[in-house]
Amino acid sequence: MADTTGNTQDTGAKAGPGPHSRTSSWRHIGPGIVVAATGVGAGDLVATLIAGSNFDYTLLWAAVVGCLVKISLAEACGRWHLSTGRTLFDGWAGLGRWTTWFFAVYAVIWGFVYGAAAMSSSALPLQALFPGVMDLEYWGIACGLVGLAFVWFNKYAVFEKVMTVLVGVMFVVTVYLAFRVTPNLGDAFAGLLPVLPDEEDSVLNTLGLIGGVGGTITLAAYGYWVNAKGWTGTGWMKVMRLDNRVAYLTTGVFVVAMLFVGAELLHSADIAISSGDQGLIQLGDILEDRYGATTGTLFLVGFFAASFTSLIGVWHGVSLMFADFLARQRGERQARADELASGRRERSWTFRAYLLWLTFPPMILLFQDEPFRLIIIYGVLGAAFMPFLALTLLWLLNSSRTPREWRSGPLSNGMLAAAGLLFLVLAVKQIWDQPWSEFF
C-alpha cells in the first residue's frame, strides 16, 4: 500500500529503531502472513467457490477490490499502533464508554460461538482424511486443545513461524488447484472489468464478495501483531506497509485461485455445493472423482491448513486484544505498545483466561444444536464489527489523537469511508435477514 497519509515528511513522530533499507525490510515480513492466514478461513473459501460457481469469472474484479479495501483497513490499524504508541483498544476507549460496552459484549458472545465454529471447521477435513477414527465432535475437541496448548506455551515468534508454514501449504494447494482446472485466462482477464452479474440481488452478492473474504476482527488484531513482532515506532512504518501489501497479495492469490476452481470445475459442470464448511468436503469428493485420490487428499490438507490457521490466529490475536481491553479497564495507561513487544501480554492471566473461554465453553455447542437466540445475537455483533472498525479508524486517524504527520490523507480517508459504507450496507442486510419473528 502506498503512503496513504498524504504527507512527504516524517517530522515530530518518535521513529524508534527500524530497518534502514527496503532490501533489509523483506526479512522482517511476518504479521501480514499471520493476518492473511487467520482472515482466510474455510467459510471464505466456500464463499469464493460459490461466487465462481454462480457467476463464472464475472466477479473477479470484486475479489480484487475486496483485497484493496482490506489493505487500507489493516494499514490504518498498523499506522495507529506505530504512530501513537497506543493500542487500538486504547484509541477506542478514548471515543467513549460505548466502545467498551460494544467490545465487551462482542468478545464474550462472539468468542463463545466462534470457538465452536473454528473447532468444527478444523475437524471436518481431519474426519475426511482419517475416516472411522473419531466422531466429528471429538476431532473438534482435539483441534481446540492442540490450539490452546500451542498458543499457551509459545510466544509470537514461534506462532508466526508455524503460521508461515501453514500459509505455505495453503498457497501450494490453492495454486496447484487453480492450474489443475486449467483456467480460461481470456475470460479471467475479462472478469477484471467491473460488471455486475445479470442476476437478482447481484449488487448485494457483489458487495458480499468484496467485504466477505478476509474481513474479520483479525484485521483489528493486525496492529497487535505488529507490536508483538517488536515494531513499536514510526521507524517501522515502511516495513509495516510492505508487510501489509504482502498479506493481501497472499489473500488475493487464495481468492483468485478458488474463484478459478469455482468457475472452471463447478460453473462449467453446473454443480452446486453447500454454503457452509460441508461445501469444501463436497469439493474434495468432486476433485477426487475428477483428478484422482492424490488431488482430493491434497485439497483436504489445504482445507485443514486454512481452518487451523484461523483457529490459532484467533486464539492468539483476539486473546491479545482481550488482555489489552482488561488492562485498560484496570487503569493501565502507559507503554502499551511496549507491553505487547515485550511478550508480557502473552504471559498474562487475562490472555490465558480468554484462551480458555475460546476453548472449553464452546465445546458444549459441538454436542448440541447451537442456541437459536445466541446465534442471532452473534450474527448481529459480527455484522456490526467491520463498520465499527472502519468508521472508528476514520475518526481516530483524523483527530488530534494521531500525530499530524501520520493522519490520514485523501486516499486513506476515501478507502476507509468506502469500507465503512460497504460494511454498513452488509451489516444492515445481515441484521435485516435475521429471523427476528422467531427470536421473541
Protein backbone atom coordinates (compact mmCIF):
# COMPACT_ATOMS: atom_id res chain seq x y z
CA MET A 1 0.00 0.00 0.00
CA ALA A 2 1.35 3.39 -0.86
CA ASP A 3 1.76 6.08 1.74
CA THR A 4 -1.84 6.96 2.47
CA THR A 5 -1.18 9.78 4.90
CA GLY A 6 -0.68 12.28 2.11
CA ASN A 7 2.47 13.60 3.81
CA THR A 8 6.00 13.58 2.49
CA GLN A 9 7.94 14.27 5.65
CA ASP A 10 8.42 12.33 8.83
CA THR A 11 8.65 15.05 11.43
CA GLY A 12 7.71 15.01 15.05
CA ALA A 13 6.84 11.32 15.41
CA LYS A 14 9.06 9.10 17.50
CA ALA A 15 10.91 7.00 14.96
CA GLY A 16 12.26 4.27 17.17
CA PRO A 17 14.53 1.53 15.83
CA GLY A 18 13.80 0.15 12.41
CA PRO A 19 15.42 -1.20 9.25
CA HIS A 20 17.26 1.27 7.06
CA SER A 21 16.58 -0.09 3.58
CA ARG A 22 13.90 -1.76 1.54
CA THR A 23 16.20 -4.73 0.94
CA SER A 24 16.63 -5.43 4.63
CA SER A 25 12.90 -4.97 5.27
CA TRP A 26 11.87 -8.12 3.38
CA ARG A 27 13.32 -10.38 6.05
CA HIS A 28 11.08 -8.72 8.64
CA ILE A 29 7.83 -9.73 6.94
CA GLY A 30 5.58 -11.65 9.32
CA PRO A 31 2.46 -10.08 10.84
CA GLY A 32 0.99 -9.76 7.34
CA ILE A 33 1.34 -13.50 6.79
CA VAL A 34 -0.38 -14.08 10.13
CA VAL A 35 -3.33 -11.80 9.34
CA ALA A 36 -3.74 -13.30 5.86
CA ALA A 37 -3.75 -16.84 7.24
CA THR A 38 -6.18 -16.02 10.04
CA GLY A 39 -8.54 -13.96 7.91
CA VAL A 40 -9.00 -16.54 5.15
CA GLY A 41 -10.83 -19.48 6.64
CA ALA A 42 -12.92 -22.31 5.27
CA GLY A 43 -16.03 -20.13 5.06
CA ASP A 44 -14.20 -17.57 2.92
CA LEU A 45 -13.01 -20.27 0.53
CA VAL A 46 -16.56 -21.59 0.19
CA ALA A 47 -17.94 -18.08 -0.48
CA THR A 48 -15.40 -17.56 -3.25
CA LEU A 49 -16.08 -21.00 -4.74
CA ILE A 50 -19.80 -20.28 -4.82
CA ALA A 51 -19.17 -16.89 -6.46
CA GLY A 52 -17.19 -18.63 -9.19
CA SER A 53 -19.79 -21.38 -9.47
CA ASN A 54 -22.70 -18.95 -9.82
CA PHE A 55 -21.13 -16.13 -11.82
CA ASP A 56 -18.13 -17.68 -13.58
CA TYR A 57 -15.34 -15.04 -13.75
CA THR A 58 -17.71 -12.05 -13.69
CA LEU A 59 -16.90 -11.05 -10.09
CA LEU A 60 -13.13 -11.44 -10.24
CA TRP A 61 -12.83 -7.66 -10.11
CA ALA A 62 -14.85 -7.62 -6.88
CA ALA A 63 -12.39 -10.01 -5.24
CA VAL A 64 -9.51 -7.68 -6.20
CA VAL A 65 -11.37 -4.62 -4.85
CA GLY A 66 -12.02 -6.54 -1.63
CA CYS A 67 -8.29 -7.07 -1.15
CA LEU A 68 -7.63 -3.34 -1.67
CA VAL A 69 -10.26 -2.47 0.95
CA LYS A 70 -8.64 -4.82 3.48
CA ILE A 71 -5.17 -3.40 2.71
CA SER A 72 -6.46 0.06 3.64
CA LEU A 73 -8.07 -1.12 6.87
CA ALA A 74 -5.04 -3.12 8.03
CA GLU A 75 -2.67 -0.28 7.09
CA ALA A 76 -4.76 2.10 9.19
CA CYS A 77 -4.62 -0.27 12.19
CA GLY A 78 -0.86 -0.64 11.89
CA ARG A 79 -0.35 3.11 11.40
CA TRP A 80 -2.33 3.88 14.56
CA HIS A 81 -0.22 1.49 16.66
CA LEU A 82 3.13 2.69 15.28
CA SER A 83 2.43 6.43 15.19
CA THR A 84 0.85 6.77 18.63
CA GLY A 85 2.50 4.01 20.66
CA ARG A 86 -1.03 3.15 21.80
CA THR A 87 -3.12 0.12 21.01
CA LEU A 88 -6.33 0.21 19.04
CA PHE A 89 -8.49 -0.51 22.05
CA ASP A 90 -6.81 2.35 23.89
CA GLY A 91 -7.89 4.54 20.98
CA TRP A 92 -11.42 3.16 21.03
CA ALA A 93 -11.69 3.76 24.78
CA GLY A 94 -10.95 7.42 24.18
CA LEU A 95 -14.06 7.70 21.98
CA GLY A 96 -16.45 6.98 24.83
CA ARG A 97 -17.79 4.27 27.11
CA TRP A 98 -19.99 2.87 24.35
CA THR A 99 -16.92 1.31 22.67
CA THR A 100 -16.08 -0.53 25.88
CA TRP A 101 -19.57 -1.99 26.17
CA PHE A 102 -19.64 -2.97 22.50
CA PHE A 103 -16.29 -4.75 22.66
CA ALA A 104 -17.07 -6.49 25.97
CA VAL A 105 -20.33 -7.97 24.70
CA TYR A 106 -18.78 -8.77 21.33
CA ALA A 107 -15.75 -10.55 22.82
CA VAL A 108 -17.83 -12.73 25.15
CA ILE A 109 -20.61 -13.80 22.76
CA TRP A 110 -18.58 -13.84 19.55
CA GLY A 111 -15.77 -15.82 21.20
CA PHE A 112 -18.18 -18.44 22.56
CA VAL A 113 -19.83 -19.16 19.22
CA TYR A 114 -16.71 -18.72 17.10
CA GLY A 115 -14.78 -21.18 19.26
CA ALA A 116 -17.21 -23.96 18.36
CA ALA A 117 -17.26 -22.98 14.67
CA ALA A 118 -13.46 -22.94 14.43
CA MET A 119 -13.08 -26.32 16.11
CA SER A 120 -15.77 -27.87 13.92
CA SER A 121 -14.25 -26.40 10.74
CA SER A 122 -10.80 -27.79 11.61
CA ALA A 123 -12.31 -31.17 12.46
CA LEU A 124 -14.13 -31.70 9.14
CA PRO A 125 -11.06 -32.31 6.93
CA LEU A 126 -9.43 -34.48 9.60
CA GLN A 127 -12.50 -36.70 9.77
CA ALA A 128 -12.45 -36.97 5.96
CA LEU A 129 -8.70 -37.75 5.91
CA PHE A 130 -8.98 -40.35 8.68
CA PRO A 131 -12.47 -41.87 8.39
CA GLY A 132 -13.68 -44.04 11.23
CA VAL A 133 -11.07 -42.88 13.74
CA MET A 134 -13.23 -40.47 15.77
CA ASP A 135 -16.55 -38.69 15.60
CA LEU A 136 -16.52 -35.10 14.38
CA GLU A 137 -17.12 -33.71 17.88
CA TYR A 138 -14.00 -35.38 19.25
CA TRP A 139 -11.88 -34.24 16.34
CA GLY A 140 -13.12 -30.73 17.13
CA ILE A 141 -12.17 -31.06 20.80
CA ALA A 142 -8.72 -32.34 19.79
CA CYS A 143 -8.20 -29.33 17.48
CA GLY A 144 -9.27 -26.93 20.22
CA LEU A 145 -6.93 -28.49 22.78
CA VAL A 146 -3.97 -28.53 20.38
CA GLY A 147 -4.63 -24.88 19.52
CA LEU A 148 -4.89 -23.99 23.22
CA ALA A 149 -1.64 -25.76 24.12
CA PHE A 150 0.22 -24.26 21.16
CA VAL A 151 -0.77 -20.66 21.89
CA TRP A 152 -0.45 -21.07 25.66
CA PHE A 153 3.15 -22.33 25.61
CA ASN A 154 4.57 -20.42 22.63
CA LYS A 155 5.24 -16.74 22.10
CA TYR A 156 4.69 -14.69 18.98
CA ALA A 157 7.95 -15.66 17.21
CA VAL A 158 7.11 -19.39 17.19
CA PHE A 159 3.47 -18.68 16.42
CA GLU A 160 4.48 -16.65 13.35
CA LYS A 161 6.80 -19.38 12.05
CA VAL A 162 4.11 -22.06 12.30
CA MET A 163 1.56 -19.79 10.63
CA THR A 164 4.03 -19.15 7.80
CA VAL A 165 4.45 -22.89 7.21
CA LEU A 166 0.69 -23.44 7.13
CA VAL A 167 0.25 -20.48 4.76
CA GLY A 168 2.83 -22.14 2.52
CA VAL A 169 0.69 -25.28 2.49
CA MET A 170 -2.43 -23.25 1.65
CA PHE A 171 -0.58 -21.41 -1.12
CA VAL A 172 0.76 -24.58 -2.75
CA VAL A 173 -2.64 -26.30 -2.63
CA THR A 174 -4.71 -23.39 -3.96
CA VAL A 175 -2.27 -22.53 -6.76
CA TYR A 176 -2.00 -26.22 -7.72
CA LEU A 177 -5.80 -26.49 -7.93
CA ALA A 178 -6.02 -23.30 -9.99
CA PHE A 179 -3.59 -24.74 -12.55
CA ARG A 180 -5.21 -28.19 -12.39
CA VAL A 181 -8.60 -26.93 -13.53
CA THR A 182 -6.97 -25.13 -16.49
CA PRO A 183 -8.49 -21.65 -16.17
CA ASN A 184 -9.64 -19.73 -19.23
CA LEU A 185 -7.27 -16.76 -18.95
CA GLY A 186 -9.19 -14.73 -21.54
CA ASP A 187 -12.39 -14.95 -19.50
CA ALA A 188 -10.41 -14.32 -16.32
CA PHE A 189 -8.94 -11.06 -17.63
CA ALA A 190 -12.40 -10.05 -18.82
CA GLY A 191 -13.58 -10.61 -15.24
CA LEU A 192 -11.38 -7.72 -14.12
CA LEU A 193 -13.81 -5.31 -15.77
CA PRO A 194 -16.33 -4.01 -13.19
CA VAL A 195 -19.52 -5.63 -14.45
CA LEU A 196 -22.43 -6.80 -12.31
CA PRO A 197 -23.99 -10.24 -12.97
CA ASP A 198 -27.38 -10.27 -14.62
CA GLU A 199 -28.99 -11.89 -11.59
CA GLU A 200 -31.41 -10.96 -8.83
CA ASP A 201 -29.63 -9.34 -5.84
CA SER A 202 -26.44 -9.01 -7.92
CA VAL A 203 -25.42 -5.79 -6.14
CA LEU A 204 -25.66 -7.36 -2.69
CA ASN A 205 -23.89 -10.52 -3.88
CA THR A 206 -21.08 -8.38 -5.26
CA LEU A 207 -20.78 -6.32 -2.08
CA GLY A 208 -20.78 -9.53 -0.08
CA LEU A 209 -17.81 -10.87 -2.01
CA ILE A 210 -15.92 -7.57 -1.67
CA GLY A 211 -16.49 -7.44 2.06
CA GLY A 212 -16.51 -11.09 2.95
CA VAL A 213 -13.10 -12.62 2.28
CA GLY A 214 -10.53 -11.90 4.99
CA GLY A 215 -12.76 -9.34 6.70
CA THR A 216 -12.99 -10.17 10.42
CA ILE A 217 -11.79 -8.97 13.80
CA THR A 218 -8.35 -10.23 12.75
CA LEU A 219 -7.95 -7.01 10.76
CA ALA A 220 -8.05 -5.16 14.08
CA ALA A 221 -5.60 -7.69 15.54
CA TYR A 222 -3.04 -6.75 12.87
CA GLY A 223 -1.78 -3.76 14.88
CA TYR A 224 -1.35 -6.01 17.92
CA TRP A 225 0.72 -8.49 15.91
CA VAL A 226 2.78 -5.58 14.54
CA ASN A 227 3.70 -4.64 18.11
CA ALA A 228 4.17 -8.27 19.20
CA LYS A 229 6.71 -8.59 16.38
CA GLY A 230 8.71 -5.85 18.11
CA TRP A 231 7.74 -2.95 15.84
CA THR A 232 6.95 -0.06 18.16
CA GLY A 233 7.88 3.22 16.45
CA THR A 234 7.40 5.07 13.21
CA GLY A 235 10.78 3.79 12.01
CA TRP A 236 8.91 0.59 11.21
CA MET A 237 6.19 2.30 9.18
CA LYS A 238 7.73 1.48 5.79
CA VAL A 239 8.20 -2.16 6.75
CA MET A 240 4.64 -2.39 8.06
CA ARG A 241 3.26 -1.13 4.76
CA LEU A 242 5.32 -3.62 2.78
CA ASP A 243 4.25 -6.38 5.16
CA ASN A 244 0.61 -5.36 4.73
CA ARG A 245 0.85 -5.48 0.94
CA VAL A 246 2.33 -8.97 1.15
CA ALA A 247 -0.59 -10.00 3.39
CA TYR A 248 -3.27 -9.05 0.94
CA LEU A 249 -1.35 -10.13 -2.13
CA THR A 250 -1.34 -13.56 -0.47
CA THR A 251 -5.04 -13.25 0.28
CA GLY A 252 -5.63 -12.23 -3.35
CA VAL A 253 -3.89 -15.37 -4.58
CA PHE A 254 -6.13 -17.55 -2.39
CA VAL A 255 -9.27 -15.76 -3.54
CA VAL A 256 -8.44 -15.76 -7.26
CA ALA A 257 -7.32 -19.40 -7.19
CA MET A 258 -10.53 -20.59 -5.53
CA LEU A 259 -12.65 -18.45 -7.85
CA PHE A 260 -10.89 -20.18 -10.78
CA VAL A 261 -11.81 -23.55 -9.28
CA GLY A 262 -15.42 -22.48 -8.81
CA ALA A 263 -15.67 -21.11 -12.35
CA GLU A 264 -14.00 -24.00 -14.17
CA LEU A 265 -14.90 -27.02 -12.06
CA LEU A 266 -18.35 -26.11 -10.71
CA HIS A 267 -19.83 -23.49 -13.04
CA SER A 268 -18.91 -25.32 -16.24
CA ALA A 269 -20.42 -28.57 -14.96
CA ASP A 270 -23.40 -26.84 -13.28
CA ILE A 271 -22.51 -28.37 -9.91
CA ALA A 272 -23.84 -26.77 -6.71
CA ILE A 273 -22.19 -27.12 -3.31
CA SER A 274 -23.35 -26.29 0.20
CA SER A 275 -22.72 -22.79 1.54
CA GLY A 276 -21.15 -23.99 4.81
CA ASP A 277 -17.90 -25.79 5.52
CA GLN A 278 -19.51 -29.01 4.24
CA GLY A 279 -19.19 -27.45 0.79
CA LEU A 280 -15.43 -27.99 0.96
CA ILE A 281 -15.93 -31.67 1.80
CA GLN A 282 -18.15 -31.92 -1.26
CA LEU A 283 -15.47 -30.20 -3.34
CA GLY A 284 -12.90 -32.71 -2.08
CA ASP A 285 -15.09 -35.55 -3.33
CA ILE A 286 -15.54 -33.82 -6.71
CA LEU A 287 -11.79 -33.29 -7.06
CA GLU A 288 -11.10 -36.91 -6.18
CA ASP A 289 -13.59 -38.14 -8.79
CA ARG A 290 -12.22 -35.80 -11.46
CA TYR A 291 -8.47 -35.80 -10.79
CA GLY A 292 -7.77 -38.77 -8.52
CA ALA A 293 -7.27 -39.54 -4.84
CA THR A 294 -3.99 -37.61 -4.54
CA THR A 295 -5.58 -34.32 -5.58
CA GLY A 296 -8.54 -34.93 -3.27
CA THR A 297 -6.23 -35.65 -0.33
CA LEU A 298 -4.02 -32.64 -1.09
CA PHE A 299 -7.11 -30.43 -1.08
CA LEU A 300 -8.20 -31.73 2.33
CA VAL A 301 -4.74 -30.96 3.71
CA GLY A 302 -5.09 -27.39 2.39
CA PHE A 303 -8.62 -27.21 3.85
CA PHE A 304 -7.21 -28.18 7.27
CA ALA A 305 -4.40 -25.60 6.98
CA ALA A 306 -6.94 -22.86 6.17
CA SER A 307 -9.19 -23.82 9.09
CA PHE A 308 -6.49 -24.40 11.69
CA THR A 309 -4.63 -21.17 10.91
CA SER A 310 -7.90 -19.32 11.53
CA LEU A 311 -8.31 -21.16 14.82
CA ILE A 312 -4.87 -20.48 16.28
CA GLY A 313 -4.81 -16.99 14.76
CA VAL A 314 -7.97 -16.01 16.62
CA TRP A 315 -6.82 -17.85 19.74
CA HIS A 316 -3.69 -15.66 19.74
CA GLY A 317 -4.77 -12.33 18.21
CA VAL A 318 -8.16 -11.84 19.87
CA SER A 319 -6.74 -13.01 23.21
CA LEU A 320 -4.14 -10.23 22.88
CA MET A 321 -6.93 -7.75 22.24
CA PHE A 322 -8.95 -9.02 25.19
CA ALA A 323 -5.91 -8.83 27.50
CA ASP A 324 -5.38 -5.24 26.37
CA PHE A 325 -9.06 -4.47 26.95
CA LEU A 326 -8.94 -5.71 30.54
CA ALA A 327 -5.63 -3.94 31.20
CA ARG A 328 -7.26 -0.69 30.10
CA GLN A 329 -10.20 -1.34 32.41
CA ARG A 330 -7.81 -1.91 35.31
CA GLY A 331 -6.32 1.54 34.84
CA GLU A 332 -3.11 0.86 32.92
CA ARG A 333 -2.28 3.81 30.69
CA GLN A 334 1.39 3.74 29.67
CA ALA A 335 3.76 1.80 27.35
CA ARG A 336 1.03 -0.20 25.72
CA ALA A 337 2.93 -0.98 22.53
CA ASP A 338 5.99 -1.85 24.62
CA GLU A 339 3.90 -4.26 26.68
CA LEU A 340 2.98 -6.16 23.53
CA ALA A 341 6.54 -6.10 22.17
CA SER A 342 7.93 -7.47 25.45
CA GLY A 343 5.68 -10.53 25.33
CA ARG A 344 4.24 -9.80 28.79
CA ARG A 345 0.72 -9.67 27.43
CA GLU A 346 1.07 -13.24 26.15
CA ARG A 347 2.06 -14.41 29.62
CA SER A 348 -0.74 -12.54 31.41
CA TRP A 349 -3.61 -14.27 33.16
CA THR A 350 -6.09 -12.21 31.12
CA PHE A 351 -4.64 -13.50 27.83
CA ARG A 352 -4.86 -17.08 29.08
CA ALA A 353 -8.32 -16.61 30.56
CA TYR A 354 -9.70 -15.64 27.16
CA LEU A 355 -7.86 -18.59 25.60
CA LEU A 356 -9.75 -20.86 27.99
CA TRP A 357 -13.01 -19.10 27.13
CA LEU A 358 -12.44 -19.70 23.42
CA THR A 359 -11.67 -23.38 24.02
CA PHE A 360 -13.73 -25.05 26.73
CA PRO A 361 -17.23 -23.48 26.92
CA PRO A 362 -17.71 -23.72 23.11
CA MET A 363 -17.19 -27.50 23.29
CA ILE A 364 -20.75 -27.68 24.63
CA LEU A 365 -22.01 -26.47 21.24
CA LEU A 366 -20.21 -29.31 19.46
CA PHE A 367 -22.62 -31.80 21.03
CA GLN A 368 -25.90 -29.96 20.56
CA ASP A 369 -27.72 -27.62 18.23
CA GLU A 370 -26.42 -24.09 18.51
CA PRO A 371 -28.71 -21.91 20.69
CA PHE A 372 -31.02 -20.06 18.32
CA ARG A 373 -31.16 -16.68 20.04
CA LEU A 374 -27.44 -16.71 20.75
CA ILE A 375 -26.67 -17.32 17.06
CA ILE A 376 -28.83 -14.35 16.06
CA ILE A 377 -27.02 -12.08 18.55
CA TYR A 378 -23.70 -13.47 17.28
CA GLY A 379 -24.70 -12.66 13.71
CA VAL A 380 -25.69 -9.10 14.63
CA LEU A 381 -22.47 -8.43 16.56
CA GLY A 382 -20.37 -9.93 13.77
CA ALA A 383 -22.11 -7.78 11.17
CA ALA A 384 -21.61 -4.64 13.26
CA PHE A 385 -17.89 -5.09 13.93
CA MET A 386 -16.47 -4.24 10.50
CA PRO A 387 -18.34 -0.91 10.08
CA PHE A 388 -17.38 -0.16 13.70
CA LEU A 389 -13.71 -0.79 12.83
CA ALA A 390 -13.70 1.25 9.61
CA LEU A 391 -15.57 4.25 10.98
CA THR A 392 -13.66 4.45 14.28
CA LEU A 393 -10.36 4.30 12.39
CA LEU A 394 -11.60 7.15 10.20
CA TRP A 395 -12.35 9.10 13.39
CA LEU A 396 -9.10 8.30 15.21
CA LEU A 397 -6.76 8.92 12.29
CA ASN A 398 -8.19 12.36 11.53
CA SER A 399 -8.11 13.70 15.08
CA SER A 400 -5.53 15.17 17.39
CA ARG A 401 -5.10 11.70 18.89
CA THR A 402 -2.80 10.90 15.93
CA PRO A 403 0.39 12.93 15.30
CA ARG A 404 -0.26 15.32 12.43
CA GLU A 405 2.26 13.80 10.04
CA TRP A 406 0.62 10.36 10.35
CA ARG A 407 -3.01 11.37 9.98
CA SER A 408 -4.91 10.02 7.01
CA GLY A 409 -4.67 11.73 3.64
CA PRO A 410 -7.31 11.79 0.91
CA LEU A 411 -6.58 8.26 -0.33
CA SER A 412 -6.77 6.64 3.09
CA ASN A 413 -9.86 8.65 4.05
CA GLY A 414 -11.57 7.70 0.81
CA MET A 415 -10.82 3.99 1.30
CA LEU A 416 -11.86 3.99 4.97
CA ALA A 417 -15.09 5.84 4.17
CA ALA A 418 -15.84 3.41 1.32
CA ALA A 419 -15.10 0.46 3.61
CA GLY A 420 -17.34 1.89 6.32
CA LEU A 421 -20.20 2.37 3.87
CA LEU A 422 -19.69 -1.09 2.34
CA PHE A 423 -19.71 -2.87 5.69
CA LEU A 424 -22.60 -0.77 6.95
CA VAL A 425 -24.75 -1.88 3.98
CA LEU A 426 -23.73 -5.51 4.55
CA ALA A 427 -24.46 -5.19 8.28
CA VAL A 428 -27.95 -3.79 7.65
CA LYS A 429 -28.66 -6.63 5.21
CA GLN A 430 -27.43 -9.31 7.60
CA ILE A 431 -29.37 -7.85 10.52
CA TRP A 432 -32.47 -7.49 8.34
CA ASP A 433 -32.19 -11.13 7.21
CA GLN A 434 -32.18 -12.49 10.76
CA PRO A 435 -35.41 -14.37 11.67
CA TRP A 436 -36.47 -11.83 14.28
CA SER A 437 -40.08 -13.05 14.34
CA GLU A 438 -38.83 -16.32 15.82
CA PHE A 439 -36.48 -14.60 18.27
CA PHE A 440 -39.20 -13.32 20.63
